[in-house]
Amino acid sequence: MATKKKAVRSKPSGKKSNTIRLKFDTSWSYAPAPESKSAATIDKQYDLFINGTWQKPLSKKYFSTINPANEEKLAEVAEASEADVNKAVDAARTAYEDVWKKMPPKERAKYIFRIARIVQEKARELAIIETLDGGKPIRESRDFDVPTAANHFFYYAGWADKLEYAFPNRRTSPLGVAGQIIPWNFPLLMAAWKIAPALATGNTVVLKPAETTPLTALKLAEIIQEADLPPGVVNILTGAGATGAAIVNHPGINKIAFTGSTEVGKIIQRAIAGTNKKATLELGGKAANIIFEDAPLDQAVEGVINGIFFNQGHVCCAGSRLYVQESVAKEVIRKLKDRMESLLVGDPLDKNTDIGAINSKQQLDTIRKYISIGKKEGAEMYESSCRLPGKGFYCRPTLFTNVAQSNRIAQEEIFGPVLAIITFRTDDEVIEKANNSPYGLSAGVWTDKGSKIFNMTKRLRAGVVWANTFNKFDPASPFGGYKESGFGREGGLHGLLPYVQLTS
Ligand code: NAP
Ligand code: MG
């Protein structure tokens, strides 16, 4: 790798220290290593995937999806109206009654395995399209999103003919047609999280990807066609919030699986109140990452950096609140700032890039709004000194110190690369502060003591607690929240339950 990277010693702070501090000179740069766009095929226009075929929208409307890294248009996609939703739900109902629920589970499994294998075969293309459409670094789409999506299909394919072991001494039956609505931060992975368990348990699907990132879901539709899945078992409808609402309100839908904001989650809950529809809601978060003084600090700093800057902070479980024990706060903050300076922000298709583009102009505006709120609230801001590309939506990695627990930047989900740092002295104090949040999706604990890990994980009100690591996922482990982070679990054995009726 051609690099002009040089490390320079920073000035001594005046304090005696045994460690030599290395600070990176920000003038260094790597030679560009862009992934090739030519390995991906994106059509000019996409229709709706209904009943196993591509159908023109009855609405006759299309909208553009752009590349947030350079604001260029990538493709036009159909906007599904209520009438299109009706068509898709009818197709899913017929496929459910006539084919899918009757099919022997081990036959269903073969289709899901086939989808998993084709996702693997097309991994490179899917990763490129995910990065182009959503702005995330190619390293993440390539090493995390796409392989984890394939693994979810593999994992649930394995369960399809073993439901009697998943629910011993109980009989299971599918629910019917699942309406699934997903956000823009992990488009392909969220589609896999939703579709794989639904199919494994014998349900059929109508899925809507987010408006700004529809392309990998449409590629998945092509894969589903290639896998020869019976027509109507999976239908993919692109559109905006109104399309999502039409799915939620359709009387032919038996189950809603939604991942997105708490605000829309509440709208959905109100809409389905009084109906028979089952629901799982995976909503927002404001995760506390807690560093104790006995933690391996370099490892913890790396974990915090990964926790908040991974995928530009567009992560529901992002470690956006850092609680650091007072005795090590200065050192941790210094190390964080040094590390932030070495993060590469820029072209998401470049294999060296650590932080890519913010998903949309709207999201960038939200992040900027919170940065100015943080400053107005009296917190002290630090942002990396990196240069940003002239075009596209970018945000420097940013942290705030002197944050009060009541500050909005410590309470509200920002969904961007912005970290709020608060200090603490005792275990009880940090538990009180970490749990003082409307959300409860995830948390992290960094300490050398096993007993402290057990004590903290027991008392933290969060669906997932990572210890001495952060943002780790596996299809076999369940994921989901407490409080305003939603209800229901996805992943693992637990992820089967929301898709079945236990009948005896
Ligand atoms: P969002 O605005 O709630 O949108 C999520 C999805 O719902 C999109 O497909 C959206 O369509 C659709 N939608 C919008 N209004 C709707 C309505 N009234 N009825 C039905 N569907 C509707 O969330 P987002 O901004 O895309 O995603 C970010 C949020 O997702 C964050 O809060 C994040 O924490 C959360 N999230 C949670 C998890 C988890 O597992 N807990 C995982 C990932 C993300 P449009 O695309 O057209 O708006
Ligand atoms: Mg896009």
XYZ file of C-alpha atoms and ligand atoms in Angstrom:
553
model
C 0.000 0.000 0.000
C 1.539 3.294 -1.027
C 1.405 5.579 1.931
C 2.929 8.766 3.119
C 1.882 8.048 6.666
C 4.140 9.522 9.291
C 3.800 9.407 12.997
C 5.065 12.350 14.996
C 5.665 12.623 18.703
C 3.355 15.061 20.371
C 4.701 17.713 22.708
C 5.218 16.555 26.295
C 2.284 17.614 28.447
C 4.506 18.611 31.347
C 3.274 15.646 33.372
C 5.565 12.699 33.959
C 4.541 9.655 32.010
C 6.159 6.365 31.117
C 4.389 6.131 27.786
C 5.521 7.865 24.648
C 2.574 9.453 22.919
C 2.429 9.043 19.203
C 0.197 11.438 17.384
C -0.591 11.050 13.712
C 0.236 13.882 11.428
C -2.999 14.566 9.588
C -1.205 15.489 6.377
C -0.534 11.831 5.577
C -2.715 9.997 3.130
C -3.150 6.571 1.640
C -3.108 6.078 -2.089
C -6.731 5.700 -3.224
C -7.919 2.079 -3.444
C -11.386 2.359 -4.926
C -13.561 -0.705 -5.450
C -14.687 -0.922 -9.061
C -18.239 0.109 -9.873
C -18.146 -2.058 -12.964
C -18.649 -5.202 -10.886
C -22.214 -4.065 -10.189
C -25.172 -3.764 -12.522
C -27.802 -1.209 -11.677
C -30.769 -0.830 -14.024
C -32.035 2.614 -14.963
C -35.484 1.842 -13.659
C -37.005 -0.737 -11.296
C -40.626 -1.843 -11.112
C -42.363 -3.573 -8.227
C -41.644 -7.224 -7.464
C -45.089 -8.788 -7.111
C -46.054 -12.425 -7.540
C -42.607 -13.372 -8.796
C -42.584 -10.839 -11.642
C -41.650 -7.195 -12.175
C -44.829 -5.150 -12.444
C -45.358 -1.522 -13.385
C -46.774 0.465 -10.461
C -50.496 1.194 -10.708
C -49.543 4.612 -9.312
C -47.478 5.150 -12.518
C -45.013 7.008 -10.280
C -41.267 6.563 -9.889
C -38.746 8.299 -7.663
C -34.957 8.570 -7.750
C -32.449 7.037 -5.442
C -29.120 8.818 -5.271
C -25.586 8.096 -4.180
C -25.127 10.220 -1.040
C -21.362 10.259 -1.582
C -21.664 12.461 -4.679
C -25.396 13.262 -4.984
C -25.610 11.521 -8.373
C -28.752 9.680 -9.372
C -28.370 5.894 -9.426
C -31.777 4.682 -10.583
C -35.510 5.320 -10.602
C -37.678 3.042 -8.536
C -41.433 2.564 -8.526
C -43.605 4.145 -5.858
C -46.169 1.621 -4.678
C -49.645 3.007 -4.006
C -52.388 1.446 -1.891
C -53.637 -0.393 -4.989
C -50.154 -1.876 -5.518
C -50.055 -2.928 -1.874
C -53.426 -4.667 -2.387
C -51.989 -6.580 -5.334
C -48.914 -7.639 -3.384
C -50.887 -8.736 -0.314
C -53.278 -10.743 -2.542
C -50.302 -12.460 -4.189
C -48.751 -13.217 -0.797
C -52.074 -14.600 0.508
C -52.551 -16.905 -2.481
C -48.945 -18.120 -2.256
C -49.421 -18.745 1.455
C -52.670 -20.705 1.170
C -51.881 -22.644 -1.992
C -48.170 -23.332 -1.758
C -45.979 -22.174 1.069
C -47.827 -23.273 4.207
C -48.473 -26.691 2.632
C -44.901 -27.262 1.548
C -42.919 -29.778 3.633
C -40.528 -27.731 5.828
C -37.429 -29.389 4.445
C -38.466 -28.250 0.950
C -38.921 -24.691 2.224
C -35.439 -24.925 3.710
C -33.930 -25.759 0.303
C -35.211 -22.487 -1.147
C -33.813 -20.467 1.762
C -30.432 -22.219 1.498
C -30.464 -21.405 -2.198
C -31.070 -17.702 -1.488
C -28.192 -17.749 1.033
C -25.837 -19.289 -1.490
C -26.738 -16.840 -4.257
C -26.257 -13.925 -1.833
C -22.762 -15.301 -1.196
C -22.077 -15.710 -4.907
C -23.143 -12.125 -5.579
C -21.475 -10.747 -2.466
C -19.185 -8.356 -4.276
C -21.944 -6.839 -6.384
C -24.277 -6.523 -3.404
C -21.574 -4.820 -1.329
C -20.857 -2.290 -4.063
C -24.539 -1.484 -4.535
C -25.078 -1.171 -0.786
C -22.218 1.301 -0.590
C -23.326 3.284 -3.646
C -26.925 3.589 -2.516
C -26.421 4.148 1.205
C -22.968 5.750 1.614
C -21.437 3.209 3.996
C -17.759 2.270 3.552
C -17.209 -0.651 1.204
C -15.195 -2.344 3.941
C -18.343 -2.575 6.040
C -20.709 -3.648 3.272
C -18.153 -6.226 2.133
C -17.046 -7.553 5.528
C -20.156 -7.094 7.619
C -23.494 -6.380 5.894
C -23.412 -8.875 3.059
C -21.810 -11.871 4.832
C -24.058 -11.367 7.865
C -27.115 -11.222 5.579
C -26.086 -14.517 3.924
C -25.503 -16.034 7.371
C -29.022 -15.120 8.459
C -30.481 -16.979 5.499
C -28.247 -19.992 6.223
C -29.127 -19.931 9.903
C -32.908 -19.792 9.458
C -32.850 -22.262 6.578
C -31.443 -24.671 9.140
C -34.396 -24.107 11.486
C -37.147 -24.634 8.894
C -37.490 -28.384 9.453
C -36.553 -28.321 13.141
C -39.300 -26.184 14.637
C -40.357 -29.059 16.894
C -36.929 -28.756 18.538
C -37.164 -24.976 18.739
C -40.479 -25.308 20.591
C -40.393 -28.708 22.327
C -43.767 -30.337 23.049
C -45.588 -27.560 21.205
C -47.155 -27.519 17.762
C -46.462 -24.497 15.585
C -48.314 -22.986 12.686
C -47.403 -19.949 10.588
C -49.279 -16.676 10.945
C -49.955 -15.933 7.266
C -48.784 -12.808 5.449
C -46.065 -10.722 7.114
C -45.760 -7.007 6.300
C -42.149 -5.981 6.809
C -40.821 -2.432 6.820
C -37.126 -1.650 7.103
C -34.846 1.392 7.509
C -31.893 2.698 5.504
C -28.944 1.931 7.757
C -28.507 -1.797 6.989
C -30.766 -2.278 3.958
C -29.800 -5.795 2.847
C -29.108 -7.069 6.341
C -32.459 -5.827 7.665
C -34.207 -7.482 4.713
C -32.455 -10.752 5.604
C -33.356 -10.373 9.303
C -36.989 -10.027 8.295
C -37.407 -12.408 5.372
C -35.375 -15.411 6.574
C -37.304 -16.267 9.785
C -40.656 -15.503 8.116
C -39.991 -17.981 5.305
C -38.504 -20.626 7.591
C -41.690 -20.668 9.662
C -43.998 -20.874 6.613
C -45.162 -17.267 6.258
C -45.192 -15.209 3.081
C -43.903 -11.645 2.856
C -44.572 -8.144 1.592
C -41.454 -6.078 2.302
C -40.806 -2.360 1.900
C -37.231 -1.048 1.945
C -36.463 2.567 2.863
C -36.898 5.261 0.269
C -33.198 6.232 0.172
C -31.787 2.681 -0.023
C -34.061 0.454 -2.127
C -31.469 -1.072 -4.444
C -30.144 -4.085 -2.536
C -33.701 -5.169 -1.661
C -34.466 -5.057 -5.399
C -31.296 -7.073 -6.087
C -32.519 -9.514 -3.468
C -35.763 -9.771 -5.455
C -33.661 -10.798 -8.481
C -31.918 -13.382 -6.301
C -35.277 -14.682 -5.087
C -36.350 -15.045 -8.721
C -33.127 -16.868 -9.517
C -33.686 -19.184 -6.540
C -37.048 -20.060 -8.112
C -39.024 -19.273 -5.005
C -42.723 -19.880 -5.764
C -44.372 -16.667 -7.061
C -45.865 -14.453 -4.367
C -43.922 -15.916 -1.423
C -41.818 -12.747 -1.262
C -43.034 -9.446 -2.709
C -40.915 -6.309 -2.602
C -42.548 -2.904 -2.839
C -40.577 0.298 -3.002
C -42.104 3.552 -1.837
C -42.158 6.137 0.903
C -43.844 6.305 4.299
C -47.321 6.145 2.726
C -46.500 2.761 1.180
C -45.389 1.542 4.612
C -48.612 2.836 6.156
C -50.687 1.062 3.472
C -48.958 -2.215 4.371
C -49.545 -1.653 8.086
C -53.222 -0.839 7.576
C -54.014 -3.614 5.098
C -56.538 -6.022 6.643
C -54.905 -8.984 4.884
C -51.662 -8.606 6.852
C -51.283 -10.907 9.871
C -48.004 -9.686 11.248
C -46.014 -6.467 11.130
C -42.260 -6.551 11.520
C -40.918 -3.013 11.671
C -37.447 -1.609 12.159
C -37.137 2.154 12.240
C -37.678 5.175 14.409
C -39.554 5.190 17.704
C -41.811 7.901 16.281
C -43.036 5.715 13.394
C -43.120 2.682 15.713
C -45.661 4.509 17.867
C -47.769 5.383 14.810
C -47.773 1.698 13.827
C -48.739 0.581 17.307
C -51.683 2.965 17.299
C -52.693 1.836 13.797
C -52.839 -1.852 14.687
C -54.435 -1.431 18.134
C -57.622 -3.440 18.265
C -56.704 -5.657 15.320
C -55.422 -9.235 15.393
C -52.111 -8.245 13.875
C -49.035 -9.364 15.747
C -46.074 -6.986 15.766
C -42.412 -6.724 16.508
C -40.955 -3.250 16.686
C -37.205 -2.672 16.592
C -36.798 1.034 17.279
C -34.266 3.664 18.252
C -31.497 3.613 20.811
C -29.034 5.694 22.820
C -26.537 3.115 23.999
C -24.287 3.701 26.990
C -20.712 2.518 26.602
C -19.109 2.382 30.060
C -15.354 2.456 30.677
C -14.098 1.599 34.167
C -10.649 2.649 35.356
C -9.391 -0.948 35.341
C -10.268 -1.492 31.668
C -7.592 -2.043 29.020
C -7.885 1.527 27.809
C -6.517 1.220 24.284
C -8.851 -1.660 23.583
C -11.754 0.260 25.118
C -10.990 3.360 23.042
C -10.961 1.243 19.894
C -14.298 -0.234 20.952
C -15.791 3.205 21.545
C -14.543 4.405 18.153
C -16.089 1.361 16.502
C -19.257 1.753 18.567
C -20.033 5.303 17.483
C -18.284 5.823 14.153
C -19.070 2.448 12.566
C -21.447 3.123 9.653
C -21.280 6.905 10.359
C -23.162 6.347 13.616
C -26.198 5.202 11.597
C -26.653 2.328 13.977
C -29.617 1.883 16.311
C -27.303 0.341 18.913
C -24.477 2.892 18.378
C -22.562 3.623 21.584
C -23.510 7.285 21.435
C -23.146 7.944 25.184
C -19.754 7.292 26.724
C -19.562 7.027 30.507
C -15.959 7.067 31.627
C -14.700 6.739 35.191
C -13.359 10.071 36.378
C -9.867 8.816 37.241
C -9.166 7.814 33.624
C -11.362 10.344 31.832
C -8.558 12.672 30.772
C -6.493 9.862 29.336
C -9.417 8.245 27.542
C -10.529 11.534 25.985
C -7.001 12.258 24.813
C -6.690 8.820 23.262
C -10.097 9.191 21.606
C -9.123 12.515 20.054
C -5.847 11.089 18.780
C -7.634 8.132 17.254
C -10.296 10.342 15.675
C -7.538 12.245 13.872
C -6.409 9.055 12.179
C -9.873 8.079 10.883
C -10.248 8.382 7.136
C -13.440 10.139 6.076
C -14.381 10.183 2.416
C -15.267 8.132 -0.644
C -17.221 5.115 0.657
C -16.062 3.007 -2.295
C -12.433 3.430 -1.238
C -11.260 0.371 0.662
C -9.301 2.557 3.104
C -12.279 4.647 4.158
C -13.355 4.387 7.802
C -16.259 6.820 7.696
C -18.327 7.173 4.533
C -21.199 9.443 3.568
C -24.201 10.365 5.688
C -27.194 8.629 4.167
C -29.164 11.711 3.100
C -29.209 15.496 3.193
C -32.079 15.279 5.656
C -30.059 13.099 8.034
C -27.036 15.400 7.715
C -29.254 18.353 8.652
C -30.502 16.435 11.711
C -26.939 15.690 12.818
C -25.886 19.311 12.319
C -28.906 20.450 14.291
C -27.843 18.264 17.225
C -24.234 19.491 17.032
C -25.439 23.068 17.358
C -27.825 22.069 20.178
C -24.856 20.476 21.989
C -22.847 23.688 21.690
C -25.775 25.812 22.855
C -26.273 23.505 25.829
C -22.753 24.384 26.941
C -20.995 21.133 26.074
C -17.504 21.368 24.617
C -17.181 20.130 21.049
C -14.198 18.493 19.419
C -14.216 17.370 15.804
C -11.497 15.719 13.797
C -9.588 18.098 11.566
C -9.990 16.001 8.407
C -10.953 17.610 5.131
C -14.329 16.617 3.694
C -15.119 15.978 0.023
C -16.694 18.944 -1.784
C -19.762 17.037 -2.961
C -21.966 14.626 -1.068
C -23.105 14.468 2.550
C -20.309 14.141 5.083
C -19.783 14.804 8.750
C -16.541 14.845 10.727
C -16.321 12.473 13.673
C -17.307 14.627 16.623
C -17.286 14.330 20.392
C -18.674 16.419 23.215
C -17.216 16.696 26.704
C -18.729 18.551 29.702
C -22.062 16.992 28.854
C -24.824 16.961 31.465
C -27.044 13.915 31.756
C -30.074 16.082 31.003
C -28.604 17.566 27.795
C -30.506 16.683 24.646
C -27.345 15.297 23.031
C -27.210 12.781 25.899
C -30.898 11.911 25.770
C -31.989 11.914 22.127
C -30.959 9.672 19.286
C -28.743 11.603 16.839
C -28.021 8.722 14.460
C -24.725 10.215 13.356
C -21.003 10.190 14.273
C -21.450 12.251 17.436
C -20.358 11.034 20.861
C -21.484 12.536 24.195
C -19.050 11.926 27.067
C -20.066 11.966 30.728
C -17.885 11.047 33.717
C -18.814 8.986 36.788
C -17.279 7.834 40.049
C -19.151 4.771 41.309
C -20.968 1.722 39.912
C -24.297 2.880 41.315
C -23.891 6.311 39.773
C -23.169 4.962 36.302
C -26.030 2.469 36.436
C -28.393 5.258 37.404
C -27.116 7.468 34.570
C -26.941 4.759 31.913
C -30.492 3.601 32.659
C -31.777 7.161 32.710
C -32.859 7.072 29.082
C -36.137 6.485 27.284
C -34.303 3.860 25.226
C -32.921 0.449 26.144
C -31.499 -1.272 23.092
C -27.856 -1.919 23.869
C -24.956 -1.064 26.153
C -21.262 -1.826 26.578
C -19.064 -2.421 29.621
C -15.261 -2.224 29.628
C -13.509 -3.610 32.694
C -10.888 -6.128 33.649
C -13.102 -7.666 36.345
C -15.468 -10.500 35.459
C -17.569 -9.898 38.574
C -18.122 -6.293 37.566
C -19.259 -7.395 34.129
C -21.882 -9.679 35.682
C -22.990 -7.008 38.113
C -23.357 -4.379 35.385
C -24.988 -6.556 32.755
C -27.597 -7.661 35.292
C -28.515 -4.094 36.171
C -28.355 -2.387 32.782
C -31.798 -2.126 31.195
C -30.741 -2.904 27.645
C -31.604 -5.737 25.274
C -27.960 -6.413 24.413
C -24.964 -5.737 26.637
C -21.507 -6.225 25.165
C -18.569 -6.774 27.491
C -15.094 -5.662 26.380
C -16.351 -5.479 22.809
C -19.073 -3.638 20.916
C -21.356 -3.995 17.884
C -20.936 -7.725 17.515
C -23.688 -9.663 15.771
C -24.404 -13.262 15.055
C -27.508 -14.822 13.507
C -27.746 -17.164 16.492
C -28.048 -14.395 19.084
C -31.295 -12.528 19.642
C -31.484 -8.750 19.313
C -34.134 -6.315 20.502
C -34.955 -3.606 22.983
C -36.535 -2.492 26.210
C -38.670 0.600 26.755
C -38.935 2.920 23.731
C -36.464 0.767 21.799
C -39.356 -1.542 21.003
C -40.381 -5.095 21.698
C -39.903 -8.552 20.266
C -36.626 -10.203 19.376
C -34.994 -10.836 16.021
C -32.207 -13.339 15.499
C -31.587 -16.677 17.104
C -34.179 -19.067 18.328
C -36.104 -16.130 19.804
C -36.493 -14.686 16.306
C -38.716 -17.588 15.256
C -41.342 -16.973 17.914
C -42.856 -13.764 16.457
C -43.675 -15.693 13.259
C -45.499 -18.681 14.718
C -48.678 -19.522 16.520
C -48.068 -22.066 19.272
C -51.130 -24.263 19.148
C -50.685 -26.828 21.876
P -38.157 5.629 9.929
O -38.283 6.999 9.429
O -39.005 5.212 11.060
O -38.404 4.673 8.681
C -38.337 3.285 8.754
C -39.172 2.699 7.655
O -40.548 2.995 7.889
C -38.853 3.251 6.276
O -39.018 2.238 5.314
C -39.930 4.329 6.133
O -40.186 4.704 4.819
C -41.110 3.661 6.770
N -42.162 4.543 7.228
C -42.129 5.893 7.406
N -43.325 6.331 7.866
C -44.125 5.240 7.988
C -45.461 5.034 8.435
N -46.230 6.039 8.851
N -45.963 3.777 8.436
C -45.209 2.743 8.038
N -43.934 2.873 7.597
C -43.389 4.106 7.579
O -36.677 5.303 10.362
P -35.381 5.581 9.529
O -35.070 7.022 9.673
O -35.473 5.005 8.178
O -34.301 4.697 10.319
C -33.627 5.141 11.415
C -34.294 4.642 12.691
O -34.330 3.218 12.695
C -33.482 5.004 13.901
O -34.342 5.497 14.893
C -32.866 3.693 14.335
O -32.550 3.617 15.682
C -33.889 2.718 13.937
N -33.311 1.371 13.795
C -33.565 0.433 14.751
C -33.019 -0.843 14.666
C -33.299 -1.884 15.705
O -33.028 -3.045 15.433
N -33.842 -1.527 16.836
C -32.204 -1.168 13.575
C -31.953 -0.194 12.618
C -32.525 1.076 12.735
P -39.267 5.887 4.174
O -37.982 5.269 3.886
O -39.916 6.319 2.954
O -39.218 6.983 5.198
Mg -29.716 6.104 -2.113
